[in-house]
Amino acid sequence: MKTSATMALLLVLSGSMVSAKTIEIKMLNNGKDGIMVFEPGYVKAAKGDTIKFKSVDPGHVTASVLTPAGAKPWKGELNKDLTYKVEKEGVYVYHCEPHAAMAMAGVIQVGAATNLEDAKKAAAEEAKKFAMNKDRLDKYLAQVK
Ligand SMILES: [Cu+2]
């Protein structure tokens, strides 16, 4: 009896651990990584999770730069929240177009980093626009494991 109760509890616990989460990324004028920033700039998500880009300070917008094969790109509207459900494994690179030169960009990893080489190339291409915070995107990509 005791064993089956433990098993039932474990099933409940493991069930709650695999349920999809919502991960919030704030669009800020000033954050811990500097000015004009997504926070957190690197997130690790699981397939089926929802990313919520939260418009906190005005003037920002999120758009994907690179998505894994088969994943839909996204493009938000200025000063609007955007939710995006991550359905494909891999690395997603995104930016805020008006602040691309200030390295307002971020990285989302979903499951295994299947397209890391492509993501590095896309980040290197994006970094050509950066006039400041030149290593910000590299720092986020370095957290991809
Ligand atoms: Cu911005």
Short mmCIF file of N, CA and C and ligand atoms in Angstrom, two decimals:
data_model
loop_
_atom_site.label_atom_id
_atom_site.label_comp_id
_atom_site.label_asym_id
_atom_site.label_seq_id
_atom_site.Cartn_x
_atom_site.Cartn_y
_atom_site.Cartn_z
N MET A 1 0.84 -1.21 0.00
CA MET A 1 0.00 0.00 0.00
C MET A 1 0.87 1.25 0.00
N LYS A 2 1.86 1.23 0.89
CA LYS A 2 2.74 2.38 1.01
C LYS A 2 3.46 2.65 -0.33
N THR A 3 3.91 1.56 -0.95
CA THR A 3 4.65 1.68 -2.22
C THR A 3 3.77 2.29 -3.31
N SER A 4 2.53 1.83 -3.40
CA SER A 4 1.68 2.36 -4.47
C SER A 4 1.35 3.84 -4.23
N ALA A 5 1.22 4.20 -2.96
CA ALA A 5 0.97 5.62 -2.66
C ALA A 5 2.18 6.46 -3.08
N THR A 6 3.38 5.93 -2.81
CA THR A 6 4.60 6.65 -3.21
C THR A 6 4.67 6.77 -4.73
N MET A 7 4.33 5.66 -5.39
CA MET A 7 4.35 5.67 -6.86
C MET A 7 3.37 6.71 -7.40
N ALA A 8 2.19 6.75 -6.81
CA ALA A 8 1.17 7.70 -7.26
C ALA A 8 1.67 9.13 -7.07
N LEU A 9 2.33 9.36 -5.94
CA LEU A 9 2.86 10.70 -5.66
C LEU A 9 3.93 11.06 -6.69
N LEU A 10 4.81 10.10 -6.98
CA LEU A 10 5.87 10.35 -7.96
C LEU A 10 5.28 10.67 -9.33
N LEU A 11 4.23 9.95 -9.71
CA LEU A 11 3.59 10.21 -11.00
C LEU A 11 3.03 11.62 -11.04
N VAL A 12 2.41 12.03 -9.94
CA VAL A 12 1.86 13.38 -9.87
C VAL A 12 2.98 14.41 -9.99
N LEU A 13 4.06 14.17 -9.26
CA LEU A 13 5.18 15.11 -9.27
C LEU A 13 5.83 15.19 -10.65
N SER A 14 6.08 14.01 -11.26
CA SER A 14 6.74 14.03 -12.57
C SER A 14 5.81 14.66 -13.61
N GLY A 15 4.51 14.44 -13.45
CA GLY A 15 3.55 15.06 -14.36
C GLY A 15 3.62 16.57 -14.29
N SER A 16 3.72 17.11 -13.09
CA SER A 16 3.76 18.56 -12.96
C SER A 16 5.08 19.13 -13.47
N MET A 17 6.14 18.31 -13.41
CA MET A 17 7.45 18.80 -13.87
C MET A 17 7.52 18.93 -15.39
N VAL A 18 6.76 18.12 -16.11
CA VAL A 18 6.84 18.20 -17.57
C VAL A 18 5.79 19.15 -18.17
N SER A 19 4.93 19.70 -17.33
CA SER A 19 3.90 20.57 -17.89
C SER A 19 4.54 21.87 -18.40
N ALA A 20 3.95 22.42 -19.43
CA ALA A 20 4.53 23.59 -20.10
C ALA A 20 4.51 24.81 -19.18
N LYS A 21 5.54 25.62 -19.30
CA LYS A 21 5.63 26.84 -18.50
C LYS A 21 5.52 28.06 -19.41
N THR A 22 5.30 29.18 -18.77
CA THR A 22 5.40 30.46 -19.46
C THR A 22 6.63 31.16 -18.92
N ILE A 23 7.48 31.60 -19.83
CA ILE A 23 8.72 32.28 -19.44
C ILE A 23 8.62 33.72 -19.90
N GLU A 24 8.79 34.63 -18.96
CA GLU A 24 8.64 36.05 -19.31
C GLU A 24 10.00 36.67 -19.61
N ILE A 25 10.05 37.41 -20.70
CA ILE A 25 11.24 38.19 -21.06
C ILE A 25 10.81 39.65 -21.16
N LYS A 26 11.42 40.48 -20.34
CA LYS A 26 11.03 41.89 -20.29
C LYS A 26 11.80 42.71 -21.33
N MET A 27 11.13 43.65 -21.93
CA MET A 27 11.77 44.59 -22.87
C MET A 27 11.98 45.89 -22.10
N LEU A 28 13.25 46.21 -21.86
CA LEU A 28 13.60 47.28 -20.91
C LEU A 28 14.53 48.33 -21.51
N ASN A 29 14.43 49.55 -20.97
CA ASN A 29 15.41 50.59 -21.31
C ASN A 29 16.71 50.38 -20.55
N ASN A 30 16.59 49.74 -19.40
CA ASN A 30 17.75 49.58 -18.53
C ASN A 30 17.57 48.30 -17.73
N GLY A 31 18.54 47.40 -17.84
CA GLY A 31 18.46 46.15 -17.11
C GLY A 31 19.83 45.77 -16.58
N LYS A 32 19.94 44.56 -16.05
CA LYS A 32 21.22 44.20 -15.44
C LYS A 32 22.34 44.06 -16.47
N ASP A 33 21.99 43.84 -17.74
CA ASP A 33 23.02 43.73 -18.78
C ASP A 33 23.26 45.06 -19.50
N GLY A 34 22.67 46.14 -19.01
CA GLY A 34 22.90 47.44 -19.62
C GLY A 34 21.61 48.07 -20.13
N ILE A 35 21.79 49.05 -21.04
CA ILE A 35 20.62 49.75 -21.54
C ILE A 35 20.10 49.08 -22.81
N MET A 36 18.82 49.28 -23.08
CA MET A 36 18.14 48.69 -24.25
C MET A 36 18.40 47.18 -24.29
N VAL A 37 17.57 46.47 -23.53
CA VAL A 37 17.93 45.08 -23.24
C VAL A 37 16.69 44.21 -23.07
N PHE A 38 16.83 42.97 -23.47
CA PHE A 38 15.85 41.94 -23.12
C PHE A 38 16.34 41.29 -21.84
N GLU A 39 15.42 41.05 -20.90
CA GLU A 39 15.83 40.47 -19.62
C GLU A 39 14.87 39.37 -19.17
N PRO A 40 15.36 38.14 -18.98
CA PRO A 40 16.74 37.71 -19.23
C PRO A 40 17.03 37.55 -20.73
N GLY A 41 18.26 37.82 -21.11
CA GLY A 41 18.67 37.79 -22.52
C GLY A 41 18.91 36.38 -23.03
N TYR A 42 19.15 35.47 -22.09
CA TYR A 42 19.26 34.06 -22.46
C TYR A 42 18.25 33.30 -21.63
N VAL A 43 17.41 32.50 -22.27
CA VAL A 43 16.53 31.61 -21.52
C VAL A 43 16.61 30.21 -22.10
N LYS A 44 16.46 29.24 -21.19
CA LYS A 44 16.38 27.84 -21.60
C LYS A 44 14.93 27.42 -21.41
N ALA A 45 14.32 26.97 -22.49
CA ALA A 45 12.92 26.56 -22.44
C ALA A 45 12.81 25.11 -22.88
N ALA A 46 11.64 24.55 -22.68
CA ALA A 46 11.35 23.19 -23.15
C ALA A 46 10.30 23.29 -24.25
N LYS A 47 10.31 22.30 -25.13
CA LYS A 47 9.32 22.27 -26.19
C LYS A 47 7.92 22.39 -25.59
N GLY A 48 7.09 23.26 -26.14
CA GLY A 48 5.74 23.44 -25.64
C GLY A 48 5.60 24.60 -24.67
N ASP A 49 6.73 25.13 -24.21
CA ASP A 49 6.66 26.31 -23.34
C ASP A 49 6.23 27.53 -24.15
N THR A 50 5.76 28.53 -23.41
CA THR A 50 5.37 29.79 -24.05
C THR A 50 6.32 30.88 -23.59
N ILE A 51 6.82 31.62 -24.53
CA ILE A 51 7.66 32.78 -24.21
C ILE A 51 6.76 34.00 -24.25
N LYS A 52 6.80 34.77 -23.18
CA LYS A 52 6.02 36.01 -23.18
C LYS A 52 6.97 37.20 -23.15
N PHE A 53 7.02 37.91 -24.26
CA PHE A 53 7.80 39.15 -24.32
C PHE A 53 6.91 40.24 -23.74
N LYS A 54 7.39 40.84 -22.67
CA LYS A 54 6.59 41.81 -21.95
C LYS A 54 7.11 43.22 -22.25
N SER A 55 6.22 44.04 -22.79
CA SER A 55 6.57 45.42 -23.09
C SER A 55 6.49 46.23 -21.80
N VAL A 56 7.66 46.45 -21.18
CA VAL A 56 7.69 47.17 -19.90
C VAL A 56 7.93 48.65 -20.17
N ASP A 57 9.03 48.96 -20.85
CA ASP A 57 9.32 50.35 -21.21
C ASP A 57 8.89 50.56 -22.66
N PRO A 58 8.45 51.76 -23.01
CA PRO A 58 8.00 51.99 -24.38
C PRO A 58 9.16 52.02 -25.39
N GLY A 59 8.85 51.74 -26.63
CA GLY A 59 9.82 51.89 -27.71
C GLY A 59 10.45 50.61 -28.18
N HIS A 60 9.97 49.47 -27.65
CA HIS A 60 10.61 48.21 -28.00
C HIS A 60 9.66 47.28 -28.74
N VAL A 61 10.27 46.34 -29.43
CA VAL A 61 9.51 45.36 -30.22
C VAL A 61 10.40 44.14 -30.40
N THR A 62 9.80 42.97 -30.48
CA THR A 62 10.59 41.76 -30.65
C THR A 62 10.32 41.13 -32.02
N ALA A 63 11.38 40.67 -32.65
CA ALA A 63 11.26 39.94 -33.91
C ALA A 63 12.35 38.88 -33.95
N SER A 64 12.03 37.73 -34.50
CA SER A 64 13.04 36.68 -34.60
C SER A 64 14.04 37.03 -35.70
N VAL A 65 15.28 36.64 -35.47
CA VAL A 65 16.35 36.78 -36.46
C VAL A 65 16.61 35.41 -37.07
N LEU A 66 16.61 34.40 -36.20
CA LEU A 66 16.84 33.02 -36.64
C LEU A 66 16.00 32.08 -35.80
N THR A 67 15.31 31.17 -36.46
CA THR A 67 14.57 30.13 -35.74
C THR A 67 15.03 28.77 -36.28
N PRO A 68 14.91 27.71 -35.47
CA PRO A 68 15.29 26.38 -35.97
C PRO A 68 14.40 25.96 -37.15
N ALA A 69 14.87 25.01 -37.92
CA ALA A 69 14.10 24.52 -39.08
C ALA A 69 12.69 24.13 -38.67
N GLY A 70 11.71 24.62 -39.40
CA GLY A 70 10.32 24.25 -39.16
C GLY A 70 9.61 25.14 -38.16
N ALA A 71 10.35 26.01 -37.46
CA ALA A 71 9.72 26.90 -36.48
C ALA A 71 9.29 28.19 -37.17
N LYS A 72 8.15 28.70 -36.74
CA LYS A 72 7.63 29.94 -37.34
C LYS A 72 8.45 31.14 -36.86
N PRO A 73 8.80 32.05 -37.75
CA PRO A 73 9.39 33.30 -37.28
C PRO A 73 8.31 34.15 -36.59
N TRP A 74 8.74 35.14 -35.81
CA TRP A 74 7.74 36.06 -35.23
C TRP A 74 8.17 37.49 -35.44
N LYS A 75 7.19 38.37 -35.43
CA LYS A 75 7.46 39.80 -35.54
C LYS A 75 6.37 40.50 -34.74
N GLY A 76 6.76 41.17 -33.69
CA GLY A 76 5.80 41.83 -32.83
C GLY A 76 5.48 43.23 -33.31
N GLU A 77 4.65 43.90 -32.53
CA GLU A 77 4.33 45.31 -32.78
C GLU A 77 4.94 46.15 -31.68
N LEU A 78 5.31 47.36 -32.04
CA LEU A 78 5.93 48.28 -31.09
C LEU A 78 5.03 48.46 -29.86
N ASN A 79 5.67 48.40 -28.70
CA ASN A 79 4.97 48.62 -27.41
C ASN A 79 3.89 47.59 -27.10
N LYS A 80 3.98 46.42 -27.72
CA LYS A 80 2.99 45.37 -27.46
C LYS A 80 3.67 44.12 -26.92
N ASP A 81 2.99 43.46 -25.99
CA ASP A 81 3.46 42.15 -25.55
C ASP A 81 3.32 41.18 -26.72
N LEU A 82 4.11 40.15 -26.68
CA LEU A 82 3.98 39.10 -27.69
C LEU A 82 4.19 37.75 -27.02
N THR A 83 3.32 36.80 -27.31
CA THR A 83 3.55 35.45 -26.80
C THR A 83 3.85 34.54 -27.97
N TYR A 84 4.77 33.63 -27.74
CA TYR A 84 5.22 32.72 -28.79
C TYR A 84 5.46 31.37 -28.15
N LYS A 85 4.82 30.36 -28.70
CA LYS A 85 4.97 29.02 -28.16
C LYS A 85 6.12 28.33 -28.90
N VAL A 86 7.10 27.85 -28.16
CA VAL A 86 8.25 27.20 -28.80
C VAL A 86 7.93 25.72 -29.02
N GLU A 87 7.89 25.34 -30.28
CA GLU A 87 7.48 23.97 -30.64
C GLU A 87 8.64 23.16 -31.20
N LYS A 88 9.71 23.83 -31.61
CA LYS A 88 10.84 23.11 -32.23
C LYS A 88 12.09 23.27 -31.38
N GLU A 89 12.82 22.19 -31.30
CA GLU A 89 14.09 22.24 -30.57
C GLU A 89 15.12 23.07 -31.32
N GLY A 90 15.98 23.70 -30.57
CA GLY A 90 17.08 24.43 -31.19
C GLY A 90 17.26 25.79 -30.55
N VAL A 91 18.06 26.61 -31.23
CA VAL A 91 18.40 27.94 -30.73
C VAL A 91 17.65 28.99 -31.56
N TYR A 92 17.05 29.92 -30.85
CA TYR A 92 16.34 31.04 -31.46
C TYR A 92 17.12 32.32 -31.13
N VAL A 93 17.36 33.13 -32.15
CA VAL A 93 18.00 34.44 -31.94
C VAL A 93 16.97 35.49 -32.35
N TYR A 94 16.83 36.54 -31.54
CA TYR A 94 15.84 37.58 -31.84
C TYR A 94 16.41 38.93 -31.47
N HIS A 95 15.75 39.97 -31.93
CA HIS A 95 16.22 41.32 -31.60
C HIS A 95 15.06 42.31 -31.52
N CYS A 96 15.40 43.51 -31.11
CA CYS A 96 14.50 44.66 -31.19
C CYS A 96 15.06 45.52 -32.30
N GLU A 97 14.35 45.58 -33.40
CA GLU A 97 14.88 46.23 -34.60
C GLU A 97 15.29 47.69 -34.35
N PRO A 98 14.44 48.50 -33.68
CA PRO A 98 14.84 49.91 -33.46
C PRO A 98 16.15 50.06 -32.66
N HIS A 99 16.48 49.05 -31.86
CA HIS A 99 17.69 49.13 -31.03
C HIS A 99 18.71 48.05 -31.41
N ALA A 100 18.68 47.63 -32.66
CA ALA A 100 19.63 46.60 -33.11
C ALA A 100 21.07 47.11 -32.95
N ALA A 101 21.28 48.39 -33.20
CA ALA A 101 22.64 48.94 -33.11
C ALA A 101 23.14 49.00 -31.67
N MET A 102 22.21 48.89 -30.72
CA MET A 102 22.60 48.90 -29.31
C MET A 102 22.61 47.47 -28.75
N ALA A 103 22.60 46.51 -29.67
CA ALA A 103 22.68 45.09 -29.31
C ALA A 103 21.49 44.65 -28.46
N MET A 104 20.33 45.22 -28.75
CA MET A 104 19.14 44.73 -28.06
C MET A 104 18.70 43.46 -28.77
N ALA A 105 19.20 42.34 -28.25
CA ALA A 105 19.00 41.05 -28.88
C ALA A 105 19.06 39.98 -27.80
N GLY A 106 18.55 38.81 -28.12
CA GLY A 106 18.55 37.75 -27.13
C GLY A 106 18.55 36.37 -27.76
N VAL A 107 18.67 35.38 -26.89
CA VAL A 107 18.79 33.98 -27.31
C VAL A 107 17.84 33.13 -26.47
N ILE A 108 17.11 32.27 -27.14
CA ILE A 108 16.27 31.27 -26.46
C ILE A 108 16.76 29.89 -26.90
N GLN A 109 17.04 29.05 -25.94
CA GLN A 109 17.39 27.66 -26.27
C GLN A 109 16.23 26.76 -25.88
N VAL A 110 15.83 25.92 -26.82
CA VAL A 110 14.75 24.97 -26.56
C VAL A 110 15.32 23.57 -26.74
N GLY A 111 15.37 22.82 -25.65
CA GLY A 111 15.92 21.46 -25.73
C GLY A 111 17.36 21.49 -26.21
N ALA A 112 17.71 20.57 -27.11
CA ALA A 112 19.08 20.47 -27.61
C ALA A 112 19.36 21.57 -28.63
N ALA A 113 20.60 22.06 -28.62
CA ALA A 113 21.00 23.16 -29.51
C ALA A 113 21.34 22.61 -30.89
N THR A 114 20.31 22.12 -31.59
CA THR A 114 20.51 21.42 -32.86
C THR A 114 21.12 22.29 -33.95
N ASN A 115 20.89 23.59 -33.89
CA ASN A 115 21.32 24.50 -34.96
C ASN A 115 22.32 25.54 -34.44
N LEU A 116 23.15 25.14 -33.49
CA LEU A 116 24.03 26.12 -32.83
C LEU A 116 24.96 26.81 -33.83
N GLU A 117 25.47 26.07 -34.81
CA GLU A 117 26.39 26.70 -35.78
C GLU A 117 25.67 27.79 -36.57
N ASP A 118 24.43 27.51 -36.98
CA ASP A 118 23.63 28.51 -37.70
C ASP A 118 23.37 29.73 -36.80
N ALA A 119 23.09 29.45 -35.54
CA ALA A 119 22.81 30.54 -34.59
C ALA A 119 24.04 31.43 -34.43
N LYS A 120 25.21 30.80 -34.36
CA LYS A 120 26.45 31.58 -34.22
C LYS A 120 26.68 32.46 -35.44
N LYS A 121 26.38 31.90 -36.60
CA LYS A 121 26.53 32.70 -37.84
C LYS A 121 25.56 33.87 -37.85
N ALA A 122 24.31 33.60 -37.49
CA ALA A 122 23.29 34.66 -37.46
C ALA A 122 23.67 35.74 -36.45
N ALA A 123 24.23 35.31 -35.31
CA ALA A 123 24.64 36.27 -34.28
C ALA A 123 25.81 37.11 -34.77
N ALA A 124 26.73 36.49 -35.48
CA ALA A 124 27.89 37.22 -36.01
C ALA A 124 27.43 38.26 -37.03
N GLU A 125 26.44 37.88 -37.83
CA GLU A 125 25.87 38.80 -38.83
C GLU A 125 25.17 39.96 -38.12
N GLU A 126 24.39 39.64 -37.09
CA GLU A 126 23.67 40.65 -36.31
C GLU A 126 24.67 41.60 -35.62
N ALA A 127 25.75 41.04 -35.13
CA ALA A 127 26.74 41.83 -34.38
C ALA A 127 27.41 42.90 -35.24
N LYS A 128 27.35 42.74 -36.56
CA LYS A 128 27.92 43.77 -37.46
C LYS A 128 27.19 45.10 -37.27
N LYS A 129 25.93 45.03 -36.81
CA LYS A 129 25.13 46.25 -36.61
C LYS A 129 25.46 46.93 -35.28
N PHE A 130 26.11 46.20 -34.38
CA PHE A 130 26.26 46.71 -33.02
C PHE A 130 27.27 47.86 -32.95
N ALA A 131 26.84 48.97 -32.37
CA ALA A 131 27.76 50.08 -32.12
C ALA A 131 28.19 50.09 -30.66
N MET A 132 27.49 49.33 -29.83
CA MET A 132 27.83 49.22 -28.41
C MET A 132 27.38 47.85 -27.91
N ASN A 133 27.78 47.51 -26.69
CA ASN A 133 27.44 46.19 -26.12
C ASN A 133 27.80 45.07 -27.10
N LYS A 134 28.95 45.21 -27.74
CA LYS A 134 29.30 44.32 -28.85
C LYS A 134 29.39 42.85 -28.46
N ASP A 135 29.67 42.58 -27.18
CA ASP A 135 29.82 41.16 -26.80
C ASP A 135 28.55 40.59 -26.15
N ARG A 136 27.49 41.39 -26.09
CA ARG A 136 26.29 40.95 -25.37
C ARG A 136 25.71 39.64 -25.94
N LEU A 137 25.53 39.61 -27.23
CA LEU A 137 24.91 38.43 -27.85
C LEU A 137 25.83 37.21 -27.72
N ASP A 138 27.13 37.43 -27.85
CA ASP A 138 28.09 36.32 -27.67
C ASP A 138 27.99 35.74 -26.27
N LYS A 139 27.81 36.63 -25.29
CA LYS A 139 27.68 36.16 -23.90
C LYS A 139 26.44 35.29 -23.73
N TYR A 140 25.35 35.69 -24.39
CA TYR A 140 24.14 34.87 -24.29
C TYR A 140 24.34 33.53 -24.99
N LEU A 141 24.95 33.58 -26.17
CA LEU A 141 25.16 32.33 -26.91
C LEU A 141 26.10 31.39 -26.18
N ALA A 142 27.04 31.97 -25.43
CA ALA A 142 27.99 31.15 -24.68
C ALA A 142 27.30 30.32 -23.58
N GLN A 143 26.08 30.73 -23.22
CA GLN A 143 25.34 29.99 -22.19
C GLN A 143 24.59 28.78 -22.77
N VAL A 144 24.56 28.70 -24.10
CA VAL A 144 23.91 27.56 -24.74
C VAL A 144 24.77 26.32 -24.49
N LYS A 145 24.14 25.29 -23.92
CA LYS A 145 24.89 24.06 -23.63
C LYS A 145 24.29 22.91 -24.42
CU CU B 1 14.29 48.13 -28.17
#
